[in-house]
Amino acid sequence: MSGLKGKFSGVDRLYEIADKRSCTGCSACACVCPAACIQMRRDKEGFFYPVIDKKRCINCGKCRTYCPGEPEDDGKVRAVLAGYSHSPRIQRESSSGGVFTHLAEEVLKRDGLVFGVEMQGSRASMCSVEKPEELCRLRGSKYVQSWTGNAYSLAKEYLDKGRWVLFSGTPCQIAGLLATLKKKYSRLITVDFVCHGICSPSVLEKYLMECGNGKNARKISFRDKTEGWKNFSMKIEWEDHTISRTSSQNDPYLQSFLKNLNLRSSCFSCKFRKIHRESDITLGDLWGAEKFVEEWTEDQGYSLILLQSQAGEALWKKIEDQVVSVSVELSQVLLHNASLKASPWDEYSRNLFFKGINKYDLEQCMMRAEKNGFKKKAGRKLWKIKDFIPSIF
């Protein structure tokens, strides 16, 4: 932690909780602030960062105390599995194999709640559901930073009442939740996923403006399987009820994501990319599924499942008969899913992408960021020497 760093903006004095390059935007600090003086605001790249109203701050230091640190990783997990839902519908409607739905349904059977992210137009927000028919709101990948809101506080409120809670999110969001709770709950199940990185909400809005010609998006599917699981598409239902669908190979937003150009700075040195996680269960895509099981050649999606704790293992045993599953070798999984452990490296190209975001369209931003030459080589060397000085709000 770098402590509180003062900056000026008009008459207000703004502060950062942690070094901007390491802040994940998990919002744990805003959740625990007793003076409610911390707000999550977008920076010039569109990512949410905590900002303190110094006039209301009581200097209690909770924001720094509760900021999640780097978790330990002994590399040991209880089980490494591959699987997919027995239900073709659930498998088809999910990003990978549909395992999350069965885990969530089991918790709902216990009069529990399930927290996850839903898209509301172009905005991704954390919410909770209590009915199986509402789980469709939480299915599917959301390639954009989500608004956490009061989800941590609500989860704690339900847990204190003795309710079961399944909380799903990015590894850094799970860390934020656990930091705010500060104690273990026997009825809490946490599920994270193999995270490629967090995308800028402003870049998504720019993309929708460019391809929608001023129309608002009613529903966004970042991983539509019409063309298959491997060749997924960006599917958008617009306010005038028209539908557009673009292959991931040709869609500028998905390409900026897959090429690590629209990611948050902290994703390039993520402290939560570990084999053994703080969560109870880790889910992800099982890329290269046919190399694990010869018969798994259908292009509808397969899941990687890491059981991280006794609680995760117990929940899995309740739903495993609803999933086709086999044990797989972790070393083989890592060959096909580097994001489980490794962060992207070319942050310099990412910075070039955001440098032009207010001047050019997304395709031009990508071209400028990917263009090689003497100037870029020299700039990258200089950037490595300076180790990137964080930009100012």
mmCIF file of C-alpha atoms in Angstrom:
data_model
loop_
_atom_site.group_PDB
_atom_site.id
_atom_site.type_symbol
_atom_site.label_atom_id
_atom_site.label_comp_id
_atom_site.label_asym_id
_atom_site.label_seq_id
_atom_site.Cartn_x
_atom_site.Cartn_y
_atom_site.Cartn_z
ATOM 1 C CA MET A 1 0.000 0.000 0.000
ATOM 2 C CA SER A 2 1.124 3.510 -0.721
ATOM 3 C CA GLY A 3 -1.055 5.141 1.924
ATOM 4 C CA LEU A 4 -3.252 8.121 1.172
ATOM 5 C CA LYS A 5 -2.064 10.320 -1.660
ATOM 6 C CA GLY A 6 -3.481 13.819 -1.873
ATOM 7 C CA LYS A 7 -4.611 15.329 -5.171
ATOM 8 C CA PHE A 8 -6.575 18.448 -5.952
ATOM 9 C CA SER A 9 -9.683 18.815 -8.117
ATOM 10 C CA GLY A 10 -11.408 22.178 -7.812
ATOM 11 C CA VAL A 11 -12.196 22.838 -4.167
ATOM 12 C CA ASP A 12 -12.260 19.151 -3.198
ATOM 13 C CA ARG A 13 -9.226 17.211 -2.142
ATOM 14 C CA LEU A 14 -9.285 13.731 -3.614
ATOM 15 C CA TYR A 15 -7.440 10.741 -2.234
ATOM 16 C CA GLU A 16 -6.489 7.269 -3.317
ATOM 17 C CA ILE A 17 -6.617 4.331 -0.900
ATOM 18 C CA ALA A 18 -3.881 2.325 -2.610
ATOM 19 C CA ASP A 19 -1.510 2.831 -5.486
ATOM 20 C CA LYS A 20 -3.647 3.324 -8.579
ATOM 21 C CA ARG A 21 -1.820 0.675 -10.563
ATOM 22 C CA SER A 22 -2.603 -1.995 -7.955
ATOM 23 C CA CYS A 23 -6.189 -0.957 -7.137
ATOM 24 C CA THR A 24 -8.695 -3.442 -8.580
ATOM 25 C CA GLY A 25 -11.769 -1.308 -7.890
ATOM 26 C CA CYS A 26 -13.257 -4.023 -5.660
ATOM 27 C CA SER A 27 -14.973 -1.281 -3.545
ATOM 28 C CA ALA A 28 -14.239 -2.947 -0.194
ATOM 29 C CA CYS A 29 -13.009 0.413 1.117
ATOM 30 C CA ALA A 30 -16.277 2.149 0.220
ATOM 31 C CA CYS A 31 -18.243 -0.634 1.888
ATOM 32 C CA VAL A 32 -16.492 -0.409 5.281
ATOM 33 C CA CYS A 33 -16.131 3.380 5.541
ATOM 34 C CA PRO A 34 -18.050 4.420 8.708
ATOM 35 C CA ALA A 35 -18.328 8.023 7.481
ATOM 36 C CA ALA A 36 -19.628 6.994 4.027
ATOM 37 C CA CYS A 37 -17.154 9.420 2.519
ATOM 38 C CA ILE A 38 -15.763 7.117 -0.178
ATOM 39 C CA GLN A 39 -17.328 7.020 -3.611
ATOM 40 C CA MET A 40 -16.400 4.835 -6.570
ATOM 41 C CA ARG A 41 -15.847 7.161 -9.517
ATOM 42 C CA ARG A 42 -14.648 6.611 -13.045
ATOM 43 C CA ASP A 43 -11.206 7.836 -14.015
ATOM 44 C CA LYS A 44 -10.402 9.197 -17.487
ATOM 45 C CA GLU A 45 -10.140 5.632 -18.856
ATOM 46 C CA GLY A 46 -13.579 4.753 -17.514
ATOM 47 C CA PHE A 47 -12.609 2.441 -14.635
ATOM 48 C CA PHE A 48 -14.035 2.759 -11.119
ATOM 49 C CA TYR A 49 -11.646 3.973 -8.412
ATOM 50 C CA PRO A 50 -12.296 5.006 -4.790
ATOM 51 C CA VAL A 51 -12.290 8.730 -4.053
ATOM 52 C CA ILE A 52 -12.445 10.124 -0.516
ATOM 53 C CA ASP A 53 -14.256 13.308 0.431
ATOM 54 C CA LYS A 54 -11.623 14.665 2.805
ATOM 55 C CA LYS A 55 -14.092 17.045 4.426
ATOM 56 C CA ARG A 56 -16.063 14.070 5.763
ATOM 57 C CA CYS A 57 -13.137 11.689 6.385
ATOM 58 C CA ILE A 58 -12.556 10.879 10.084
ATOM 59 C CA ASN A 59 -9.096 9.345 9.448
ATOM 60 C CA CYS A 60 -10.030 5.977 10.967
ATOM 61 C CA GLY A 61 -7.822 4.106 8.486
ATOM 62 C CA LYS A 62 -10.364 1.347 7.824
ATOM 63 C CA CYS A 63 -10.124 1.844 4.073
ATOM 64 C CA ARG A 64 -6.464 0.845 4.132
ATOM 65 C CA THR A 65 -6.927 -1.925 6.698
ATOM 66 C CA TYR A 66 -9.665 -3.637 4.685
ATOM 67 C CA CYS A 67 -7.981 -3.237 1.294
ATOM 68 C CA PRO A 68 -7.366 -6.875 0.195
ATOM 69 C CA GLY A 69 -3.730 -7.953 0.232
ATOM 70 C CA GLU A 70 -2.114 -10.643 -1.864
ATOM 71 C CA PRO A 71 -3.466 -14.066 -0.852
ATOM 72 C CA GLU A 72 -1.227 -17.023 -0.143
ATOM 73 C CA ASP A 73 -1.027 -19.820 -2.705
ATOM 74 C CA ASP A 74 0.241 -23.255 -1.788
ATOM 75 C CA GLY A 75 -0.766 -24.554 -5.217
ATOM 76 C CA LYS A 76 -2.971 -27.229 -3.683
ATOM 77 C CA VAL A 77 -6.587 -27.737 -4.670
ATOM 78 C CA ARG A 78 -8.931 -30.523 -3.580
ATOM 79 C CA ALA A 79 -9.898 -31.543 -7.102
ATOM 80 C CA VAL A 80 -9.417 -30.449 -10.722
ATOM 81 C CA LEU A 81 -12.377 -31.454 -12.879
ATOM 82 C CA ALA A 82 -13.826 -30.943 -16.337
ATOM 83 C CA GLY A 83 -17.542 -31.035 -16.886
ATOM 84 C CA TYR A 84 -20.723 -29.883 -18.555
ATOM 85 C CA SER A 85 -24.417 -29.862 -17.667
ATOM 86 C CA HIS A 86 -26.657 -32.805 -18.501
ATOM 87 C CA SER A 87 -29.153 -30.169 -19.652
ATOM 88 C CA PRO A 88 -28.477 -29.072 -23.276
ATOM 89 C CA ARG A 89 -30.485 -25.899 -22.605
ATOM 90 C CA ILE A 90 -28.373 -24.853 -19.612
ATOM 91 C CA GLN A 91 -25.161 -25.684 -21.461
ATOM 92 C CA ARG A 92 -26.311 -23.679 -24.475
ATOM 93 C CA GLU A 93 -27.352 -20.637 -22.427
ATOM 94 C CA SER A 94 -24.115 -20.559 -20.406
ATOM 95 C CA SER A 95 -20.698 -19.234 -21.398
ATOM 96 C CA SER A 96 -18.996 -22.589 -20.908
ATOM 97 C CA GLY A 97 -20.505 -25.838 -19.583
ATOM 98 C CA GLY A 98 -23.315 -24.575 -17.340
ATOM 99 C CA VAL A 99 -21.933 -25.771 -13.987
ATOM 100 C CA PHE A 100 -22.628 -22.448 -12.241
ATOM 101 C CA THR A 101 -26.392 -22.850 -12.720
ATOM 102 C CA HIS A 102 -26.484 -26.162 -10.838
ATOM 103 C CA LEU A 103 -24.393 -24.782 -7.955
ATOM 104 C CA ALA A 104 -26.718 -21.790 -7.714
ATOM 105 C CA GLU A 105 -29.879 -23.902 -7.860
ATOM 106 C CA GLU A 106 -28.665 -26.012 -4.949
ATOM 107 C CA VAL A 107 -28.140 -22.921 -2.785
ATOM 108 C CA LEU A 108 -31.585 -21.586 -3.752
ATOM 109 C CA LYS A 109 -33.107 -24.905 -2.624
ATOM 110 C CA ARG A 110 -31.759 -24.093 0.837
ATOM 111 C CA ASP A 111 -33.741 -20.821 0.924
ATOM 112 C CA GLY A 112 -30.544 -19.041 -0.025
ATOM 113 C CA LEU A 113 -29.596 -16.161 -2.303
ATOM 114 C CA VAL A 114 -27.226 -16.035 -5.222
ATOM 115 C CA PHE A 115 -25.155 -12.934 -5.987
ATOM 116 C CA GLY A 116 -23.733 -12.307 -9.425
ATOM 117 C CA VAL A 117 -23.487 -9.741 -12.205
ATOM 118 C CA GLU A 118 -26.253 -8.867 -14.631
ATOM 119 C CA MET A 119 -26.301 -6.518 -17.604
ATOM 120 C CA GLN A 120 -28.807 -3.671 -17.472
ATOM 121 C CA GLY A 121 -28.469 -2.224 -20.934
ATOM 122 C CA SER A 122 -24.804 -1.255 -21.195
ATOM 123 C CA ARG A 123 -24.231 -1.286 -17.419
ATOM 124 C CA ALA A 124 -22.982 -4.308 -15.467
ATOM 125 C CA SER A 125 -24.154 -4.419 -11.850
ATOM 126 C CA MET A 126 -23.908 -6.856 -8.962
ATOM 127 C CA CYS A 127 -27.322 -8.121 -7.854
ATOM 128 C CA SER A 128 -28.938 -11.011 -5.974
ATOM 129 C CA VAL A 129 -31.663 -13.479 -6.972
ATOM 130 C CA GLU A 130 -33.852 -15.786 -4.893
ATOM 131 C CA LYS A 131 -35.709 -17.793 -7.570
ATOM 132 C CA PRO A 132 -34.357 -20.373 -10.055
ATOM 133 C CA GLU A 133 -36.102 -18.629 -12.963
ATOM 134 C CA GLU A 134 -34.096 -15.480 -12.181
ATOM 135 C CA LEU A 135 -30.715 -17.186 -12.676
ATOM 136 C CA CYS A 136 -30.827 -16.335 -16.383
ATOM 137 C CA ARG A 137 -29.915 -12.786 -15.328
ATOM 138 C CA LEU A 138 -26.589 -14.009 -13.938
ATOM 139 C CA ARG A 139 -25.610 -16.491 -16.655
ATOM 140 C CA GLY A 140 -22.974 -15.650 -19.235
ATOM 141 C CA SER A 141 -19.749 -13.659 -19.220
ATOM 142 C CA LYS A 142 -19.815 -9.889 -18.805
ATOM 143 C CA TYR A 143 -16.691 -8.398 -20.314
ATOM 144 C CA VAL A 144 -16.841 -5.066 -18.496
ATOM 145 C CA GLN A 145 -16.179 -3.825 -14.962
ATOM 146 C CA SER A 146 -19.300 -4.216 -12.828
ATOM 147 C CA TRP A 147 -20.772 -1.840 -10.277
ATOM 148 C CA THR A 148 -20.603 -3.606 -6.904
ATOM 149 C CA GLY A 149 -22.911 -1.203 -5.097
ATOM 150 C CA ASN A 150 -24.051 -2.508 -1.699
ATOM 151 C CA ALA A 151 -23.684 -6.210 -2.594
ATOM 152 C CA TYR A 152 -21.106 -6.900 0.144
ATOM 153 C CA SER A 153 -23.296 -5.313 2.820
ATOM 154 C CA LEU A 154 -26.393 -7.169 1.621
ATOM 155 C CA ALA A 155 -24.544 -10.493 1.612
ATOM 156 C CA LYS A 156 -23.413 -9.887 5.200
ATOM 157 C CA GLU A 157 -26.949 -8.932 6.241
ATOM 158 C CA TYR A 158 -28.375 -12.189 4.868
ATOM 159 C CA LEU A 159 -25.564 -14.284 6.339
ATOM 160 C CA ASP A 160 -26.099 -12.710 9.771
ATOM 161 C CA LYS A 161 -29.751 -13.774 9.479
ATOM 162 C CA GLY A 162 -28.655 -17.369 8.921
ATOM 163 C CA ARG A 163 -29.435 -17.487 5.192
ATOM 164 C CA TRP A 164 -27.321 -19.387 2.667
ATOM 165 C CA VAL A 165 -25.441 -17.144 0.214
ATOM 166 C CA LEU A 166 -23.603 -18.053 -2.969
ATOM 167 C CA PHE A 167 -21.485 -15.078 -4.027
ATOM 168 C CA SER A 168 -19.954 -15.194 -7.520
ATOM 169 C CA GLY A 169 -17.559 -12.671 -9.006
ATOM 170 C CA THR A 170 -14.036 -11.935 -10.140
ATOM 171 C CA PRO A 171 -11.203 -13.110 -7.870
ATOM 172 C CA CYS A 172 -10.674 -9.515 -6.692
ATOM 173 C CA GLN A 173 -14.388 -9.110 -5.910
ATOM 174 C CA ILE A 174 -14.328 -12.300 -3.836
ATOM 175 C CA ALA A 175 -11.278 -10.913 -2.006
ATOM 176 C CA GLY A 176 -13.181 -7.664 -1.429
ATOM 177 C CA LEU A 177 -16.169 -9.529 0.001
ATOM 178 C CA LEU A 178 -14.052 -11.655 2.353
ATOM 179 C CA ALA A 179 -12.121 -8.577 3.509
ATOM 180 C CA THR A 180 -15.322 -6.770 4.467
ATOM 181 C CA LEU A 181 -16.822 -9.776 6.260
ATOM 182 C CA LYS A 182 -13.727 -10.312 8.417
ATOM 183 C CA LYS A 183 -15.072 -13.634 9.692
ATOM 184 C CA LYS A 184 -16.033 -17.016 8.299
ATOM 185 C CA TYR A 185 -19.638 -17.989 7.667
ATOM 186 C CA SER A 186 -20.557 -21.659 7.377
ATOM 187 C CA ARG A 187 -23.386 -20.823 4.971
ATOM 188 C CA LEU A 188 -21.327 -18.746 2.549
ATOM 189 C CA ILE A 189 -20.168 -20.252 -0.750
ATOM 190 C CA THR A 190 -17.838 -18.156 -2.903
ATOM 191 C CA VAL A 191 -17.338 -18.852 -6.604
ATOM 192 C CA ASP A 192 -14.759 -17.014 -8.689
ATOM 193 C CA PHE A 193 -13.706 -17.664 -12.264
ATOM 194 C CA VAL A 194 -10.594 -17.748 -14.404
ATOM 195 C CA CYS A 195 -10.453 -14.040 -15.224
ATOM 196 C CA HIS A 196 -8.841 -12.734 -18.419
ATOM 197 C CA GLY A 197 -9.127 -9.152 -17.172
ATOM 198 C CA ILE A 198 -11.544 -6.299 -16.421
ATOM 199 C CA CYS A 199 -12.710 -4.089 -19.312
ATOM 200 C CA SER A 200 -13.507 -0.375 -19.232
ATOM 201 C CA PRO A 201 -17.219 0.594 -19.106
ATOM 202 C CA SER A 202 -16.364 3.705 -21.135
ATOM 203 C CA VAL A 203 -14.886 1.599 -23.932
ATOM 204 C CA LEU A 204 -18.058 -0.503 -24.027
ATOM 205 C CA GLU A 205 -20.181 2.655 -24.237
ATOM 206 C CA LYS A 206 -17.991 3.970 -27.048
ATOM 207 C CA TYR A 207 -18.313 0.674 -28.909
ATOM 208 C CA LEU A 208 -22.114 0.660 -28.572
ATOM 209 C CA MET A 209 -22.302 4.246 -29.812
ATOM 210 C CA GLU A 210 -20.157 3.403 -32.842
ATOM 211 C CA CYS A 211 -22.028 0.266 -33.881
ATOM 212 C CA GLY A 212 -25.509 1.293 -32.748
ATOM 213 C CA ASN A 213 -25.712 4.667 -34.491
ATOM 214 C CA GLY A 214 -27.171 6.283 -31.396
ATOM 215 C CA LYS A 215 -29.485 3.411 -30.434
ATOM 216 C CA ASN A 216 -29.507 2.048 -26.886
ATOM 217 C CA ALA A 217 -28.741 -1.601 -26.215
ATOM 218 C CA ARG A 218 -31.507 -3.609 -24.504
ATOM 219 C CA LYS A 219 -29.547 -6.829 -24.081
ATOM 220 C CA ILE A 220 -25.894 -7.746 -24.646
ATOM 221 C CA SER A 221 -24.478 -11.250 -24.939
ATOM 222 C CA PHE A 222 -20.673 -11.219 -24.957
ATOM 223 C CA ARG A 223 -20.450 -14.971 -25.572
ATOM 224 C CA ASP A 224 -23.269 -15.889 -27.955
ATOM 225 C CA LYS A 225 -22.900 -19.506 -29.145
ATOM 226 C CA THR A 226 -24.808 -19.266 -32.423
ATOM 227 C CA GLU A 227 -21.535 -19.842 -34.287
ATOM 228 C CA GLY A 228 -20.262 -22.170 -31.566
ATOM 229 C CA TRP A 229 -18.463 -22.000 -28.227
ATOM 230 C CA LYS A 230 -14.998 -21.540 -29.686
ATOM 231 C CA ASN A 231 -16.027 -18.981 -32.304
ATOM 232 C CA PHE A 232 -18.321 -17.032 -30.007
ATOM 233 C CA SER A 233 -19.999 -13.797 -31.038
ATOM 234 C CA MET A 234 -21.065 -10.441 -29.648
ATOM 235 C CA LYS A 235 -24.859 -10.354 -29.879
ATOM 236 C CA ILE A 236 -26.793 -7.148 -29.194
ATOM 237 C CA GLU A 237 -30.546 -6.620 -29.056
ATOM 238 C CA TRP A 238 -31.243 -2.921 -29.656
ATOM 239 C CA GLU A 239 -34.078 -0.737 -28.378
ATOM 240 C CA ASP A 240 -35.803 -0.872 -31.776
ATOM 241 C CA HIS A 241 -35.854 -4.710 -31.471
ATOM 242 C CA THR A 242 -33.233 -5.206 -34.176
ATOM 243 C CA ILE A 243 -30.424 -7.676 -33.496
ATOM 244 C CA SER A 244 -26.762 -7.523 -34.482
ATOM 245 C CA ARG A 245 -24.254 -10.326 -34.106
ATOM 246 C CA THR A 246 -20.525 -10.168 -34.892
ATOM 247 C CA SER A 247 -17.975 -12.973 -34.628
ATOM 248 C CA SER A 248 -15.305 -12.547 -31.976
ATOM 249 C CA GLN A 249 -12.723 -12.567 -34.761
ATOM 250 C CA ASN A 250 -14.252 -9.460 -36.331
ATOM 251 C CA ASP A 251 -15.798 -7.584 -33.423
ATOM 252 C CA PRO A 252 -13.659 -4.583 -32.353
ATOM 253 C CA TYR A 253 -14.749 -4.712 -28.707
ATOM 254 C CA LEU A 254 -14.072 -8.428 -28.264
ATOM 255 C CA GLN A 255 -10.782 -8.073 -30.124
ATOM 256 C CA SER A 256 -9.659 -5.216 -27.860
ATOM 257 C CA PHE A 257 -10.479 -7.498 -24.915
ATOM 258 C CA LEU A 258 -8.800 -10.624 -26.294
ATOM 259 C CA LYS A 259 -5.705 -8.593 -27.187
ATOM 260 C CA ASN A 260 -5.549 -7.166 -23.624
ATOM 261 C CA LEU A 261 -5.934 -3.582 -24.849
ATOM 262 C CA ASN A 262 -9.037 -2.429 -22.944
ATOM 263 C CA LEU A 263 -8.080 -3.984 -19.588
ATOM 264 C CA ARG A 264 -7.615 -2.272 -16.237
ATOM 265 C CA SER A 265 -4.004 -1.490 -15.354
ATOM 266 C CA SER A 266 -4.061 -3.720 -12.261
ATOM 267 C CA CYS A 267 -4.847 -6.751 -14.454
ATOM 268 C CA PHE A 268 -1.275 -6.668 -15.767
ATOM 269 C CA SER A 269 0.123 -7.480 -12.330
ATOM 270 C CA CYS A 270 -2.877 -9.225 -10.800
ATOM 271 C CA LYS A 271 -2.157 -10.560 -7.307
ATOM 272 C CA PHE A 272 -5.192 -12.861 -7.424
ATOM 273 C CA ARG A 273 -4.140 -15.057 -10.356
ATOM 274 C CA LYS A 274 -3.350 -18.122 -8.284
ATOM 275 C CA ILE A 275 -3.899 -21.853 -8.548
ATOM 276 C CA HIS A 276 -5.323 -22.082 -5.028
ATOM 277 C CA ARG A 277 -7.838 -19.294 -4.486
ATOM 278 C CA GLU A 278 -9.613 -17.829 -1.482
ATOM 279 C CA SER A 279 -12.885 -18.886 -3.094
ATOM 280 C CA ASP A 280 -14.567 -22.237 -2.472
ATOM 281 C CA ILE A 281 -14.876 -23.055 -6.180
ATOM 282 C CA THR A 282 -13.175 -21.686 -9.287
ATOM 283 C CA LEU A 283 -14.878 -22.045 -12.674
ATOM 284 C CA GLY A 284 -13.596 -21.376 -16.182
ATOM 285 C CA ASP A 285 -13.598 -22.478 -19.808
ATOM 286 C CA LEU A 286 -11.957 -25.807 -20.490
ATOM 287 C CA TRP A 287 -10.172 -24.810 -23.674
ATOM 288 C CA GLY A 288 -8.725 -27.789 -25.520
ATOM 289 C CA ALA A 289 -11.456 -30.049 -24.085
ATOM 290 C CA GLU A 290 -10.977 -32.650 -26.821
ATOM 291 C CA LYS A 291 -7.408 -33.157 -25.618
ATOM 292 C CA PHE A 292 -8.713 -34.212 -22.203
ATOM 293 C CA VAL A 293 -11.631 -36.346 -23.389
ATOM 294 C CA GLU A 294 -11.627 -37.523 -27.012
ATOM 295 C CA GLU A 295 -15.421 -37.657 -27.173
ATOM 296 C CA TRP A 296 -15.816 -34.027 -26.116
ATOM 297 C CA THR A 297 -15.872 -32.526 -29.598
ATOM 298 C CA GLU A 298 -19.268 -30.819 -29.605
ATOM 299 C CA ASP A 299 -18.847 -27.055 -29.787
ATOM 300 C CA GLN A 300 -21.318 -26.121 -27.030
ATOM 301 C CA GLY A 301 -18.899 -25.449 -24.172
ATOM 302 C CA TYR A 302 -17.070 -27.267 -21.379
ATOM 303 C CA SER A 303 -16.196 -26.111 -17.872
ATOM 304 C CA LEU A 304 -13.039 -26.222 -15.798
ATOM 305 C CA ILE A 305 -13.881 -26.812 -12.121
ATOM 306 C CA LEU A 306 -11.401 -26.321 -9.270
ATOM 307 C CA LEU A 307 -12.673 -27.359 -5.854
ATOM 308 C CA GLN A 308 -10.761 -25.134 -3.456
ATOM 309 C CA SER A 309 -12.235 -25.903 -0.016
ATOM 310 C CA GLN A 310 -14.180 -28.409 2.010
ATOM 311 C CA ALA A 311 -17.317 -26.278 1.603
ATOM 312 C CA GLY A 312 -16.842 -26.190 -2.160
ATOM 313 C CA GLU A 313 -16.329 -29.933 -2.285
ATOM 314 C CA ALA A 314 -19.481 -30.542 -0.210
ATOM 315 C CA LEU A 315 -21.591 -28.382 -2.530
ATOM 316 C CA TRP A 316 -20.157 -30.128 -5.584
ATOM 317 C CA LYS A 317 -21.161 -33.535 -4.224
ATOM 318 C CA LYS A 318 -24.751 -32.328 -4.035
ATOM 319 C CA ILE A 319 -24.883 -31.458 -7.746
ATOM 320 C CA GLU A 320 -22.345 -33.759 -9.423
ATOM 321 C CA ASP A 321 -25.028 -36.145 -10.675
ATOM 322 C CA GLN A 322 -26.405 -33.254 -12.783
ATOM 323 C CA VAL A 323 -23.051 -32.789 -14.518
ATOM 324 C CA VAL A 324 -20.965 -34.990 -16.799
ATOM 325 C CA SER A 325 -17.524 -34.732 -15.194
ATOM 326 C CA VAL A 326 -14.044 -36.258 -15.229
ATOM 327 C CA SER A 327 -10.824 -35.577 -13.339
ATOM 328 C CA VAL A 328 -8.089 -33.812 -15.307
ATOM 329 C CA GLU A 329 -4.430 -32.957 -14.738
ATOM 330 C CA LEU A 330 -3.742 -29.384 -13.618
ATOM 331 C CA SER A 331 -0.493 -29.271 -15.619
ATOM 332 C CA GLN A 332 -2.471 -29.992 -18.802
ATOM 333 C CA VAL A 333 -5.084 -27.374 -17.938
ATOM 334 C CA LEU A 334 -2.401 -24.702 -17.627
ATOM 335 C CA LEU A 335 -1.211 -25.419 -21.166
ATOM 336 C CA HIS A 336 -4.581 -24.308 -22.515
ATOM 337 C CA ASN A 337 -5.635 -21.676 -19.972
ATOM 338 C CA ALA A 338 -2.723 -19.435 -19.056
ATOM 339 C CA SER A 339 -5.038 -16.840 -17.468
ATOM 340 C CA LEU A 340 -5.459 -19.164 -14.485
ATOM 341 C CA LYS A 341 -2.005 -18.138 -13.278
ATOM 342 C CA ALA A 342 -0.355 -15.654 -15.661
ATOM 343 C CA SER A 343 -1.162 -11.967 -16.190
ATOM 344 C CA PRO A 344 -0.956 -10.265 -19.607
ATOM 345 C CA TRP A 345 2.363 -8.500 -20.153
ATOM 346 C CA ASP A 346 2.152 -5.767 -22.842
ATOM 347 C CA GLU A 347 0.845 -2.908 -20.758
ATOM 348 C CA TYR A 348 2.621 -0.421 -22.996
ATOM 349 C CA SER A 349 0.362 -1.292 -25.954
ATOM 350 C CA ARG A 350 -2.609 -1.068 -23.621
ATOM 351 C CA ASN A 351 -1.571 2.449 -22.639
ATOM 352 C CA LEU A 352 -1.288 3.438 -26.310
ATOM 353 C CA PHE A 353 -4.814 2.130 -26.882
ATOM 354 C CA PHE A 354 -6.264 4.338 -24.132
ATOM 355 C CA LYS A 355 -4.186 7.311 -25.210
ATOM 356 C CA GLY A 356 -6.203 7.553 -28.406
ATOM 357 C CA ILE A 357 -9.586 6.489 -27.042
ATOM 358 C CA ASN A 358 -11.058 10.008 -27.195
ATOM 359 C CA LYS A 359 -9.667 10.759 -30.659
ATOM 360 C CA TYR A 360 -10.208 7.635 -32.749
ATOM 361 C CA ASP A 361 -12.701 4.803 -33.179
ATOM 362 C CA LEU A 362 -11.947 1.423 -31.593
ATOM 363 C CA GLU A 363 -10.444 -0.136 -34.705
ATOM 364 C CA GLN A 364 -8.082 2.830 -35.155
ATOM 365 C CA CYS A 365 -7.136 2.683 -31.465
ATOM 366 C CA MET A 366 -6.223 -0.981 -31.856
ATOM 367 C CA MET A 367 -4.227 -0.361 -35.032
ATOM 368 C CA ARG A 368 -2.235 2.419 -33.367
ATOM 369 C CA ALA A 369 -1.624 0.308 -30.246
ATOM 370 C CA GLU A 370 -0.473 -2.731 -32.242
ATOM 371 C CA LYS A 371 1.639 -0.862 -34.787
ATOM 372 C CA ASN A 372 5.289 -1.802 -34.395
ATOM 373 C CA GLY A 373 8.234 0.365 -35.251
ATOM 374 C CA PHE A 374 11.255 2.147 -33.846
ATOM 375 C CA LYS A 375 9.162 4.672 -31.921
ATOM 376 C CA LYS A 376 7.170 1.954 -30.172
ATOM 377 C CA LYS A 377 10.241 -0.145 -29.380
ATOM 378 C CA ALA A 378 11.974 2.864 -27.864
ATOM 379 C CA GLY A 379 8.850 3.840 -25.935
ATOM 380 C CA ARG A 380 8.419 0.327 -24.553
ATOM 381 C CA LYS A 381 12.027 0.242 -23.329
ATOM 382 C CA LEU A 382 11.608 3.625 -21.653
ATOM 383 C CA TRP A 383 8.335 2.463 -20.082
ATOM 384 C CA LYS A 384 10.035 -0.633 -18.652
ATOM 385 C CA ILE A 385 12.745 1.506 -17.119
ATOM 386 C CA LYS A 386 10.256 3.884 -15.513
ATOM 387 C CA ASP A 387 7.942 0.974 -14.609
ATOM 388 C CA PHE A 388 4.960 3.090 -15.649
ATOM 389 C CA ILE A 389 4.064 6.186 -13.651
ATOM 390 C CA PRO A 390 0.308 6.002 -12.870
ATOM 391 C CA SER A 391 -1.794 8.632 -14.607
ATOM 392 C CA ILE A 392 -3.669 11.309 -12.709
ATOM 393 C CA PHE A 393 -7.435 11.360 -12.427
#
